[in-house]
Short mmCIF file of C-alpha atoms in Angstrom, two decimals:
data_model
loop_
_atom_site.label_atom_id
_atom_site.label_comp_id
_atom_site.label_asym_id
_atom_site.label_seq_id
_atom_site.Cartn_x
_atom_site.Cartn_y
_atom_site.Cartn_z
CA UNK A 42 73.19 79.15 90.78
CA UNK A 43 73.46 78.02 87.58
CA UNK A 44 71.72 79.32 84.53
CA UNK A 45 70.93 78.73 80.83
CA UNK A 46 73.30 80.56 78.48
CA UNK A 47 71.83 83.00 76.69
CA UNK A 48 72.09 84.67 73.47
CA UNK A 49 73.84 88.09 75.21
CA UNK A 50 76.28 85.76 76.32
CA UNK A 51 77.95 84.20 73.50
CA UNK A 52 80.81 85.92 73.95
CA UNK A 53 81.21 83.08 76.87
CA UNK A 54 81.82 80.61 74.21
CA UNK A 55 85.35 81.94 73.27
CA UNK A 56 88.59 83.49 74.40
CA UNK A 57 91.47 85.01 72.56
CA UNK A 58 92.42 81.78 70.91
CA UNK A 59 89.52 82.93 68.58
CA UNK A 60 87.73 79.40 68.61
CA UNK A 61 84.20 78.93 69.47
CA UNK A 62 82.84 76.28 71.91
CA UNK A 63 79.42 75.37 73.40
CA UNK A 64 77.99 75.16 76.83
CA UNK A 65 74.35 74.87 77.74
CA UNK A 66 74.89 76.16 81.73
CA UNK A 67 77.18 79.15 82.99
CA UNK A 68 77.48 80.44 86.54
CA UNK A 69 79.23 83.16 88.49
CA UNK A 70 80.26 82.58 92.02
CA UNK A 71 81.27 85.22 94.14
CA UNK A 72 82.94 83.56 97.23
CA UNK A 73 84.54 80.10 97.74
CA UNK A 74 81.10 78.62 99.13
CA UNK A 75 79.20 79.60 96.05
CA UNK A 76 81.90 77.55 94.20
CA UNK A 77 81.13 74.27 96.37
CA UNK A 78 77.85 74.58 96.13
CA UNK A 79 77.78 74.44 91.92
CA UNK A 80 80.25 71.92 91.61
CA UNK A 81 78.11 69.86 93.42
CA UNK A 82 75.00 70.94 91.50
CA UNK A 83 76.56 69.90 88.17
CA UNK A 84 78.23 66.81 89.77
CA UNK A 85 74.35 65.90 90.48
CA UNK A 86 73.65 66.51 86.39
CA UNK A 87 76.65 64.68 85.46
CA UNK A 88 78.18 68.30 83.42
CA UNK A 89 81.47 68.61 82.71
CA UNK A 90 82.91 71.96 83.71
CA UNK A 91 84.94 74.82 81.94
CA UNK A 92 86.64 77.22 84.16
CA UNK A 93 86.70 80.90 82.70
CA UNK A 94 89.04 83.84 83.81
CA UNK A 95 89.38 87.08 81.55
CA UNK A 96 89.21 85.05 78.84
CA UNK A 97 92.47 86.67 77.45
CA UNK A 98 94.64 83.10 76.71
CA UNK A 99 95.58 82.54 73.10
CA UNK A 100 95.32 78.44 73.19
CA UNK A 101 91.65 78.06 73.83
CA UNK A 102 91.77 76.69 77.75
CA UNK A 103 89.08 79.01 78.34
CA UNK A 104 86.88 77.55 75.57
CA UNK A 105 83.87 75.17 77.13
CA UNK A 106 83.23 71.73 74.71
CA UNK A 107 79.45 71.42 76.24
CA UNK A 108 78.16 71.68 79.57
CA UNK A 109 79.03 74.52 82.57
CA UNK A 110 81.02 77.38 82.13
CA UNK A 111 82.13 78.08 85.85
CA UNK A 112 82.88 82.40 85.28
CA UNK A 113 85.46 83.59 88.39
CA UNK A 114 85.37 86.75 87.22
CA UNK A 115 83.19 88.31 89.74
CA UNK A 116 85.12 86.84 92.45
CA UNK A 117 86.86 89.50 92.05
CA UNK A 118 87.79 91.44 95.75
CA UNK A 119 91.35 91.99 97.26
CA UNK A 120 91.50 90.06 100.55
CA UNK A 121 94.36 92.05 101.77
CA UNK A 122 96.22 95.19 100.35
CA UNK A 123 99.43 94.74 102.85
CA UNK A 124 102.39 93.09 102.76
CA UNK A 125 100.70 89.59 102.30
CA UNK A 126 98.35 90.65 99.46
CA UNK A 127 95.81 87.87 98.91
CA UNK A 128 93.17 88.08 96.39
CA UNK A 129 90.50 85.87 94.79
CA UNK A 130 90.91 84.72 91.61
CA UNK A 131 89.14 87.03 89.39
CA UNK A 132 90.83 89.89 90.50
CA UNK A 133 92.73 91.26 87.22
CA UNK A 134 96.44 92.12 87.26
CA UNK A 135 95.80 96.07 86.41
CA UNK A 136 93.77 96.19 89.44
CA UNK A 137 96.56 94.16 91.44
CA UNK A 138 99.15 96.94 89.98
CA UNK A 139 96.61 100.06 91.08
CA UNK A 140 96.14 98.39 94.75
CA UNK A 141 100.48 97.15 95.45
CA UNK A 142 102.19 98.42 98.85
CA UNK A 143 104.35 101.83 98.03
CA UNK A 144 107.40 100.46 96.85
CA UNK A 145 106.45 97.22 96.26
CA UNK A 146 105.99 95.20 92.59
CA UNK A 147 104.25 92.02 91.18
CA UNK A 148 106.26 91.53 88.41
CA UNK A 149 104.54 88.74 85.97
CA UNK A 150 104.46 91.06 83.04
CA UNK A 151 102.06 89.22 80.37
CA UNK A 152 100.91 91.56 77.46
CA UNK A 153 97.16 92.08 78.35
CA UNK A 154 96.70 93.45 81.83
CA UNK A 155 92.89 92.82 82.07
CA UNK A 156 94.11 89.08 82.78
CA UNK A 157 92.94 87.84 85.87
CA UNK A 158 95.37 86.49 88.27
CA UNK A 159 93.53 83.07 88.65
CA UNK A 160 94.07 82.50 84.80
CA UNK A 161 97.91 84.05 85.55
CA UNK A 162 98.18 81.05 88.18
CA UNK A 163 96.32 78.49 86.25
CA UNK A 164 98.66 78.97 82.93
CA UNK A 165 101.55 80.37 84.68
CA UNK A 166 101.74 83.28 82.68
CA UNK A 167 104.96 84.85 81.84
CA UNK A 168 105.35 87.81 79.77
CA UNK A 169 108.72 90.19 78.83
CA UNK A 170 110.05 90.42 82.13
CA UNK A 171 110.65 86.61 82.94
CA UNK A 172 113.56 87.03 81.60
CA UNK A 173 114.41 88.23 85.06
CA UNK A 174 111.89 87.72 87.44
CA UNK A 175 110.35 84.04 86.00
CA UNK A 176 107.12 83.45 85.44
CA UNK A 177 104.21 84.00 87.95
CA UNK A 178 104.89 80.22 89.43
CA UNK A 179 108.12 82.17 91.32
CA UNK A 180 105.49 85.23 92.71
CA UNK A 181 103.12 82.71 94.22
CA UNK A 182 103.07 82.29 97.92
CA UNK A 183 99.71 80.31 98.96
CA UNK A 184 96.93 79.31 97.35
CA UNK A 185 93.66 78.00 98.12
CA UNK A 186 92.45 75.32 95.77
CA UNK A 187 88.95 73.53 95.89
CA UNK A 188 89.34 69.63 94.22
CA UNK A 189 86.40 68.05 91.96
CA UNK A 190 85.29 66.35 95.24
CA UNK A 191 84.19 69.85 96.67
CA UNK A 192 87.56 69.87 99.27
CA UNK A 193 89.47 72.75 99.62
CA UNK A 194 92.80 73.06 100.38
CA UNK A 195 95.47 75.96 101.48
CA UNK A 196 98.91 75.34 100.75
CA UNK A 197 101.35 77.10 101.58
CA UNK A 198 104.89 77.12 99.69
CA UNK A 199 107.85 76.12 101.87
CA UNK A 200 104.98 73.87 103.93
CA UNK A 201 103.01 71.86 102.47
CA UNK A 202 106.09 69.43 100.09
CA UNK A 203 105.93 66.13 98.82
CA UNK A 204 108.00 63.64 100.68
CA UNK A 205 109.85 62.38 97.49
CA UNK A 206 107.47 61.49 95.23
CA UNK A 207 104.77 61.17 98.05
CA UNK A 208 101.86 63.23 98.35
CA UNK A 209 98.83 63.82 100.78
CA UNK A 210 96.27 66.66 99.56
CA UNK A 211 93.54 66.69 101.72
CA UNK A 212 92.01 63.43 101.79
CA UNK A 213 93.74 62.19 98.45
CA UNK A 214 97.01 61.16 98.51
CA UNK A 215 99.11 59.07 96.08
CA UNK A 216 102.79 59.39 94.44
CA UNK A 217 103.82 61.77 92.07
CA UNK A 218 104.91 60.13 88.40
CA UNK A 219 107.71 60.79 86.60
CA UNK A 220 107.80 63.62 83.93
CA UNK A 221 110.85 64.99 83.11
CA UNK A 222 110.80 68.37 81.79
CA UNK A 223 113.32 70.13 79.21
CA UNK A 224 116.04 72.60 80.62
CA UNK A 225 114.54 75.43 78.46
CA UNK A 226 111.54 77.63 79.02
CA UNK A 227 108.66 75.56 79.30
CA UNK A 228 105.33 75.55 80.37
CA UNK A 229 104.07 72.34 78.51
CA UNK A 230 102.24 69.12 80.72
CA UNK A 231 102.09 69.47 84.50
CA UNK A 232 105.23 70.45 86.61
CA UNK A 233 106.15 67.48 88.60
CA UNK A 234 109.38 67.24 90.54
CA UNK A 235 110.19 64.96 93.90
CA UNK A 236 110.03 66.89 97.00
CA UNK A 237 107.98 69.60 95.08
CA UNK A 238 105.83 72.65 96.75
CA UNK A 239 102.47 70.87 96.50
CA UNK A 240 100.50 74.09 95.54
CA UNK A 241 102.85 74.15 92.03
CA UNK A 242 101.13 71.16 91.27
CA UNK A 243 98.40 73.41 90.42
CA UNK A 244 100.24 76.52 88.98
CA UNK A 245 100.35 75.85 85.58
CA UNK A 246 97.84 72.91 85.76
CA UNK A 247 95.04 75.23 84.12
CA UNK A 248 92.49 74.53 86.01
CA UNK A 249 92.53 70.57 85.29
CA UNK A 250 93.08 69.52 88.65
CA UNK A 251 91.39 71.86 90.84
CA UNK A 252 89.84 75.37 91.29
CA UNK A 253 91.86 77.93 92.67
CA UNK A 254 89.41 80.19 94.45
CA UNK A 255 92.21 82.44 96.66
CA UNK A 256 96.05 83.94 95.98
CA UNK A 257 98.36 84.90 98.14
CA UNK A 258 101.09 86.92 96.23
CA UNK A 259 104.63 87.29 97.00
CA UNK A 260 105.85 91.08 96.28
CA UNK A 261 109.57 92.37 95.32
CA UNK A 262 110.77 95.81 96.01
CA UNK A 263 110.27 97.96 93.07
CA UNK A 264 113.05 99.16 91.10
CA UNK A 265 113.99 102.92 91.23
CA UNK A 266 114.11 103.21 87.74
CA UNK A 267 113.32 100.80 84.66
CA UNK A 268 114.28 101.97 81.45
CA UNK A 269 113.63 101.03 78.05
CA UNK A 270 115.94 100.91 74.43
CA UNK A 271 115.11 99.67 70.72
CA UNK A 272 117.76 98.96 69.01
CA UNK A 273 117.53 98.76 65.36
CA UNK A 274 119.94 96.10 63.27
CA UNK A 275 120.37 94.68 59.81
CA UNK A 276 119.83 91.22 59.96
CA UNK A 277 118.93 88.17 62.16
CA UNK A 278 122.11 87.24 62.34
CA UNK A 279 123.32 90.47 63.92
CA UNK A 280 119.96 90.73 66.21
CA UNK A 281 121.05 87.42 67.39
CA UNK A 282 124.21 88.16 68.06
CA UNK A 283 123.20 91.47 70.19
CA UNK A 284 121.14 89.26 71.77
CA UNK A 285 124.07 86.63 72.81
CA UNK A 286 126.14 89.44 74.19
CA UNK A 287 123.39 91.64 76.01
CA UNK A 288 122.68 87.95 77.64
CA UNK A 289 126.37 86.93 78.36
CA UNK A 290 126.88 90.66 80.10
CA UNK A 291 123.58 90.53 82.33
CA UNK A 292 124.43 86.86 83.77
CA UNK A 293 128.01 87.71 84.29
CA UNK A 294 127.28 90.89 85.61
CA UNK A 295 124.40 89.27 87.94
CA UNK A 296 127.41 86.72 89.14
CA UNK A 297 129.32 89.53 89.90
CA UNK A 298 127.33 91.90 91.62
CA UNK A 299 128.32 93.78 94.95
CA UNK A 300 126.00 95.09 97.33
CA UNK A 301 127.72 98.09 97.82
CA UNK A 302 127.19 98.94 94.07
CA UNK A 303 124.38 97.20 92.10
CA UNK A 304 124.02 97.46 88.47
CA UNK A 305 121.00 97.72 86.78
CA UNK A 306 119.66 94.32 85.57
CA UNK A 307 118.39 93.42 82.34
CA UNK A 308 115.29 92.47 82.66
CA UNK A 309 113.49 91.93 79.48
CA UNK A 310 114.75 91.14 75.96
CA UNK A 311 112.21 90.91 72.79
CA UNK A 312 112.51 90.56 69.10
CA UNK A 313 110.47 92.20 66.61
CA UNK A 314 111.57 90.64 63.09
CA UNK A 315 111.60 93.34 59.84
CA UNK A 316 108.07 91.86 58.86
CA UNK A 317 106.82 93.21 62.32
CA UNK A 318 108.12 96.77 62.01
CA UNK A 319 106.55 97.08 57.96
CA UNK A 320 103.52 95.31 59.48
CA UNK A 321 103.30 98.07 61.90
CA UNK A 322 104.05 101.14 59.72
CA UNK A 323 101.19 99.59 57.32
CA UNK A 324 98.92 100.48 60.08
CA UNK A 325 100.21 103.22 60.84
CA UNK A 326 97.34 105.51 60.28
CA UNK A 327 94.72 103.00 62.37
CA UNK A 328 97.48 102.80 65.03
CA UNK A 329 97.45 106.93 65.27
CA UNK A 330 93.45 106.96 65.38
CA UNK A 331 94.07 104.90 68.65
CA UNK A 332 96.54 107.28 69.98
CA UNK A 333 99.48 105.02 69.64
CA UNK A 334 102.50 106.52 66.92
CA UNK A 335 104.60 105.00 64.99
CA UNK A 336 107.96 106.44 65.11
CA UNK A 337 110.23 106.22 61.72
CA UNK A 338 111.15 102.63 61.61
CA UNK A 339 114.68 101.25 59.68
CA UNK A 340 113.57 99.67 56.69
CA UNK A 341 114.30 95.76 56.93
CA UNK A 342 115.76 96.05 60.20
CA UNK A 343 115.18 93.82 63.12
CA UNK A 344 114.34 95.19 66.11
CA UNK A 345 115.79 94.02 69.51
CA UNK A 346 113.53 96.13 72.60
CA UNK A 347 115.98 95.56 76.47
CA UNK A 348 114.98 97.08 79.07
CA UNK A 349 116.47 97.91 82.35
CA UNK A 350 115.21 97.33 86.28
CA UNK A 351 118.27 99.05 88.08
CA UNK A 352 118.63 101.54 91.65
CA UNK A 353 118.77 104.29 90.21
CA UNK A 354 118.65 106.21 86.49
CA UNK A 355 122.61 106.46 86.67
CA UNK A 356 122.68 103.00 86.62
CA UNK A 357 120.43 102.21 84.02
CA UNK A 358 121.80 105.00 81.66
CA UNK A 359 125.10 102.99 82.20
CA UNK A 360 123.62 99.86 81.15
CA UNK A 361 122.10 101.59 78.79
CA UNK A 362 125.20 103.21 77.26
CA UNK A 363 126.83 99.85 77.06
CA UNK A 364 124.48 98.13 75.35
CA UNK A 365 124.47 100.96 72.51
CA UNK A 366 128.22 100.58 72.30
CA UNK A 367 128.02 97.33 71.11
CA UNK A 368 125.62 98.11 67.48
CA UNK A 369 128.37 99.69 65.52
CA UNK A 370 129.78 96.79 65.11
CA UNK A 371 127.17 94.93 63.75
CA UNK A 372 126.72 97.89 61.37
CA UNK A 373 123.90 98.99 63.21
CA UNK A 374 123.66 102.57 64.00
CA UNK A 375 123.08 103.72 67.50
CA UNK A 376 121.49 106.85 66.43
CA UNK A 377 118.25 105.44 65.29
CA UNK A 378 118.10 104.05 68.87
CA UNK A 379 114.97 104.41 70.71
CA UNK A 380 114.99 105.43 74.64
CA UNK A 381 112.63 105.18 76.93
CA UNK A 382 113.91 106.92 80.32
CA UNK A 383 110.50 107.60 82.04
CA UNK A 384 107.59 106.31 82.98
CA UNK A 385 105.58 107.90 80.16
CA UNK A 386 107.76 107.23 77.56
CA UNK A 387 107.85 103.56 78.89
CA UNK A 388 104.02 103.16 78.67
CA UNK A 389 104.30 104.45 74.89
CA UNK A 390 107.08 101.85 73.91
CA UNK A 391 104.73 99.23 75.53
CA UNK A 392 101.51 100.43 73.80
CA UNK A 393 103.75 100.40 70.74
CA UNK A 394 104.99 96.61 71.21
CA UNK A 395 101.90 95.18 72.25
CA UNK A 396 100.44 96.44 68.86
CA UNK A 397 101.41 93.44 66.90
CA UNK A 398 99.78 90.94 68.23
CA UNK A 399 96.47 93.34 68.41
CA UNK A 400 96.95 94.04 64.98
CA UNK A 401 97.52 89.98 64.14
CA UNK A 402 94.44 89.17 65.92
CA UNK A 403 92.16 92.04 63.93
CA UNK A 404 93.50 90.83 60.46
CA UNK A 405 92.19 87.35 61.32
CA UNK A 406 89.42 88.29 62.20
CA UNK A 407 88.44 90.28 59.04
CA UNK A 408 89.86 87.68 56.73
CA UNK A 409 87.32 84.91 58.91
CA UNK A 410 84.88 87.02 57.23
CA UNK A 411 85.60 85.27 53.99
CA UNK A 412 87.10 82.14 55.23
CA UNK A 413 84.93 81.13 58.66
CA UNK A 414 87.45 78.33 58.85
CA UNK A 415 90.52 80.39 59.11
CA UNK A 416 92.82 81.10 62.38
CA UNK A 417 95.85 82.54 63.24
CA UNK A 418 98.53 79.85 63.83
CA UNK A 419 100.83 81.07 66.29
CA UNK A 420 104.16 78.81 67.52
CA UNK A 421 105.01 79.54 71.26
CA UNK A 422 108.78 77.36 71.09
CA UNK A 423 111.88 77.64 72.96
CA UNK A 424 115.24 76.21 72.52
CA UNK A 425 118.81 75.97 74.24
CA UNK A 426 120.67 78.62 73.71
CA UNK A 427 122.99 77.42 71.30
CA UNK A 428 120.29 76.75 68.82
CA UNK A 429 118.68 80.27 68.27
CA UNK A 430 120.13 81.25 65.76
CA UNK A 431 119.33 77.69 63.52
CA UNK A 432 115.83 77.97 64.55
CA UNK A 433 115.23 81.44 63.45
CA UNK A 434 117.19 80.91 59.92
CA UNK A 435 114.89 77.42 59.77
CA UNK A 436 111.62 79.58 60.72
CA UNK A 437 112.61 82.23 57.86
CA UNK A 438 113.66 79.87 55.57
CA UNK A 439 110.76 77.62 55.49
CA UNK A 440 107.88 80.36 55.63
CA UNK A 441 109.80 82.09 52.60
CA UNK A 442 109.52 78.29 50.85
CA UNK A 443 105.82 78.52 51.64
CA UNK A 444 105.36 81.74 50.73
CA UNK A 445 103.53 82.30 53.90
CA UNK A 446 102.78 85.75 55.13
CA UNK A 447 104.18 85.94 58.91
CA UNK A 448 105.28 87.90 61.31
CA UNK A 449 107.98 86.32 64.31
CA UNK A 450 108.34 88.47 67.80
CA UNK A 451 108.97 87.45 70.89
CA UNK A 452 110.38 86.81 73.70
CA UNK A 453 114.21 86.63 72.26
CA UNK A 454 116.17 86.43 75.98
CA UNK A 455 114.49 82.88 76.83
CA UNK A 456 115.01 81.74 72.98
CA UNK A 457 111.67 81.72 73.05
CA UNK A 458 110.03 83.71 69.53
CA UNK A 459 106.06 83.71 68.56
CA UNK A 460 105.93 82.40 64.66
CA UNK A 461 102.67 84.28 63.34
CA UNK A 462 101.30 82.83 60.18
CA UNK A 463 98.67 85.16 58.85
CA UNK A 464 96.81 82.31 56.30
CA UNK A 465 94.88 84.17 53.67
CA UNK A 466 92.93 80.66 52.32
CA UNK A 467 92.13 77.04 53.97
CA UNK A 468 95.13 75.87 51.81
CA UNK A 469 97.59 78.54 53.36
CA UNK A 470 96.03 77.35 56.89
CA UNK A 471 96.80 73.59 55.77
CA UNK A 472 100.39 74.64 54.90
CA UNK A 473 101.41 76.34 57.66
CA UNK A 474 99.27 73.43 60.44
CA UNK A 475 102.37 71.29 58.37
CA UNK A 476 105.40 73.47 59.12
CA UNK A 477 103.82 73.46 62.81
CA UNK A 478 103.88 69.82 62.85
CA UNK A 479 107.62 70.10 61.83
CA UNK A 480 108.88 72.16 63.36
CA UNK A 481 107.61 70.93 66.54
CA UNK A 482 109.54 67.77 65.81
CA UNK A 483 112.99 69.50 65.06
CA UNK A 484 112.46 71.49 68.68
CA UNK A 485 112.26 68.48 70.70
CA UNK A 486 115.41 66.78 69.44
CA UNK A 487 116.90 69.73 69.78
CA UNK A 488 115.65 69.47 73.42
CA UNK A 489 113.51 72.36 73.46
CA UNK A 490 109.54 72.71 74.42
CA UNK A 491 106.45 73.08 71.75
CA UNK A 492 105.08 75.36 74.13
CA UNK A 493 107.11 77.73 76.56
CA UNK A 494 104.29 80.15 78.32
CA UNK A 495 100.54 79.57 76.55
CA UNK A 496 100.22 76.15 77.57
CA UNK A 497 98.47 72.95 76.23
#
């Protein structure tokens, strides 16, 4: 079942990260036996082995270092449609969305929906509306997993637990160590925790200590109505403090709720920094070739994007309302708003917001042209709450110091913000690889993560 890689398949040799690795085998299994039966051919030939979604991750876990690329994308069939919707893992997320129950929602929300769910499980993807829902470690019912050994497993969440730090999988069994993890977003080393659902041992694991080859997803209701706003201010310091009271309002609203009335919920909040929006309207023209418009943007604003999950669209145009009444006074004007109340005008903001990293990843790529050494360097930290505001002034302040060309977005609601250096030589690469290093430092005493959703 395995093969030689061959020149049409290159491609194989790199994901979105942009780096290129090598691999002399690749295979493609289609069911769980086919699976068994290569590990155990390239446990025979001694190859290591690289385990390959979509290929869509930005931090190069899809990216073989020699030996056998192990492809799941063409294990790609839904099990079962129903109420217990299992799939294998190459089964992407837009085709999970097309194939969901009536009234029924998988709500991981990472930005490209070609991603397959077994690379959603493996890196415990996130995306804009963890904010709300979590990542795709809280949609994840059963899995099955096959070990290095050739065993498979099924386990089941709320059955198959560690006895403290105890643990029998299959025929290996052993004790759990200790890794404590930082009370921030976080999706950095293995999560580890005493009395722990065994199968989340694997979530998030990418792919390091086992192959998941079957998904069983757990569904929410879908909301009635999810709405959208883009709220334009003059500063970080005011999109910060939006930010700070949309987030106070949602959790004290969320402590508050009644059944017999339910607010909408917030469910996403994202920054777009004033770099982003002049970034965009640069491409403006490119961007309208691809159907996607820009809309008049504030010059040097920031841009905070909430949007709403409520019952109904009286709800949400409350929440809505509210969250407009708050810009005038942080000299922001409401009128240059942008509202998304349908599900059309939805997918455009979305098309709209997922430009910039599109855009980010194409100007790389035509600067590599002159520099093959060059790469984006992208940060993927969160901190506590109370430290948002210092780590945006320190990113800003530090890139302007450089004299760095960036762009910072993200996911604002988990303190959690993408730094984008856009290096234009080797020596602007070297430069910003040092503010990294850095700031990495600072965000761990500050008891935050290096890496919040993309993994290591």
């Amino acid at each position: 079942m395995m093969a030689p890689l061959q020149p049409e398949q290159m491609d194989y040799l790199r994901d979105e990260s942009r780096h290129t690795g090598r691999a002399a085998q690749i295979a493609f299994p289609r069911t769980e036996a086919d699976v068994s039966a290569i590990l155990a051919e390239a446990r025979r030939a001694r190859l290591p082995v690289t385990l390959q979604g979509a290929r869509t991750g930005v931090t190069g876990g899809a990216v073989p270092d020699g030996g056998l690329i192990l492809n799941l994308s063409q294990m790609n069939q839904i099990l079962d449609a129903g109420e217990t919707f299992r799939v294998q893992p190459g089964v992407t997320l837009q085709t999970i969305r097309q194939a969901l129950p009536s009234g029924r929602a998988f709500t991981p929300d990472p930005t490209e929906t070609t991603a397959s769910i077994g690379g959603m499980v493996a890196c415990n993807a996130s995306g804009a509306n963890s904010f709300l829902y979590g990542p795709t470690r809280n949609h994840v019912a059963a899995l099955r997993v096959m070990l290095a050994n050739g065993e498979c497993l099924e386990l089941r969440r709320g059955r198959d637990q560690a006895r403290s730090t105890n643990f029998t999988l299959g025929s290996v069994a052993g004790t759990l160590p200790s890794l404590p993890r930082p009370a921030v977003k976080n999706a950095a080393g293995y999560f580890v925790e005493p009395d722990m659902d065994l199968l989340d041992l694997f979530i998030g694991a990418e792919g390091t200590l086992g192959i998941i080859t079957e998904v069983t997803l757990r569904l929410l209701p879908a909301p009635a109505a999810i709405w959208g706003l883009m709220a334009f201010l003059p500063g970080t310091a005011a999109a910060v403090q939006y930010v700070n009271t949309l987030r106070d309002e949602a959790r004290a609203a969320a402590a508050a709720t009644s059944a017999a009335a339910p607010p909408a919920q917030l469910a996403a909040l994202e920054y777009f920094d004033a770099n982003c929006l002049a970034f965009l309207h640069q491409h403006r023209d490119a961007l309208a070739t691809r159907g996607i418009p820009v809309p008049a943007l504030p010059e040097g604003a920031a841009c905070i994007y909430a949007e709403w999950h409520g019952p109904s669209a009286a709800a949400n145009e409350a929440a809505a309302l509210a969250a407009a009444e708050h810009l005038p006074t942080l000299n922001a004007d409401p009128d240059t708003c942008i509202l998304a109340d349908n599900p059309h005008d939805m997918e455009k903001l979305k098309t709209f917001r997922h430009a910039v990293p599109e855009l980010v990843n194409a100007t790389i790529d035509e600067r590599r042209r002159r520099h093959p050494g060059l790469a984006k360097l992208g940060t993927d930290m969160s901190v506590p709450d109370a430290r948002l505001g210092h780590i945006l002034a320190r990113y800003e302040n530090d890139l302007a110091a450089a004299g760095l060309e960036n762009l910072i977005f993200g996911h604002i609601g988990a303190n959690h913000l993408h730094v984008n250096i856009l290096p234009r030589t080797p020596a602007d690469y070297a430069a910003g690889r040092d503010l990294y290093t850095r700031w990495a430092a600072q965000v761990i005493a500050w008891g935050g993560s290096i890496s919040a959703e993309h993994g290591i």
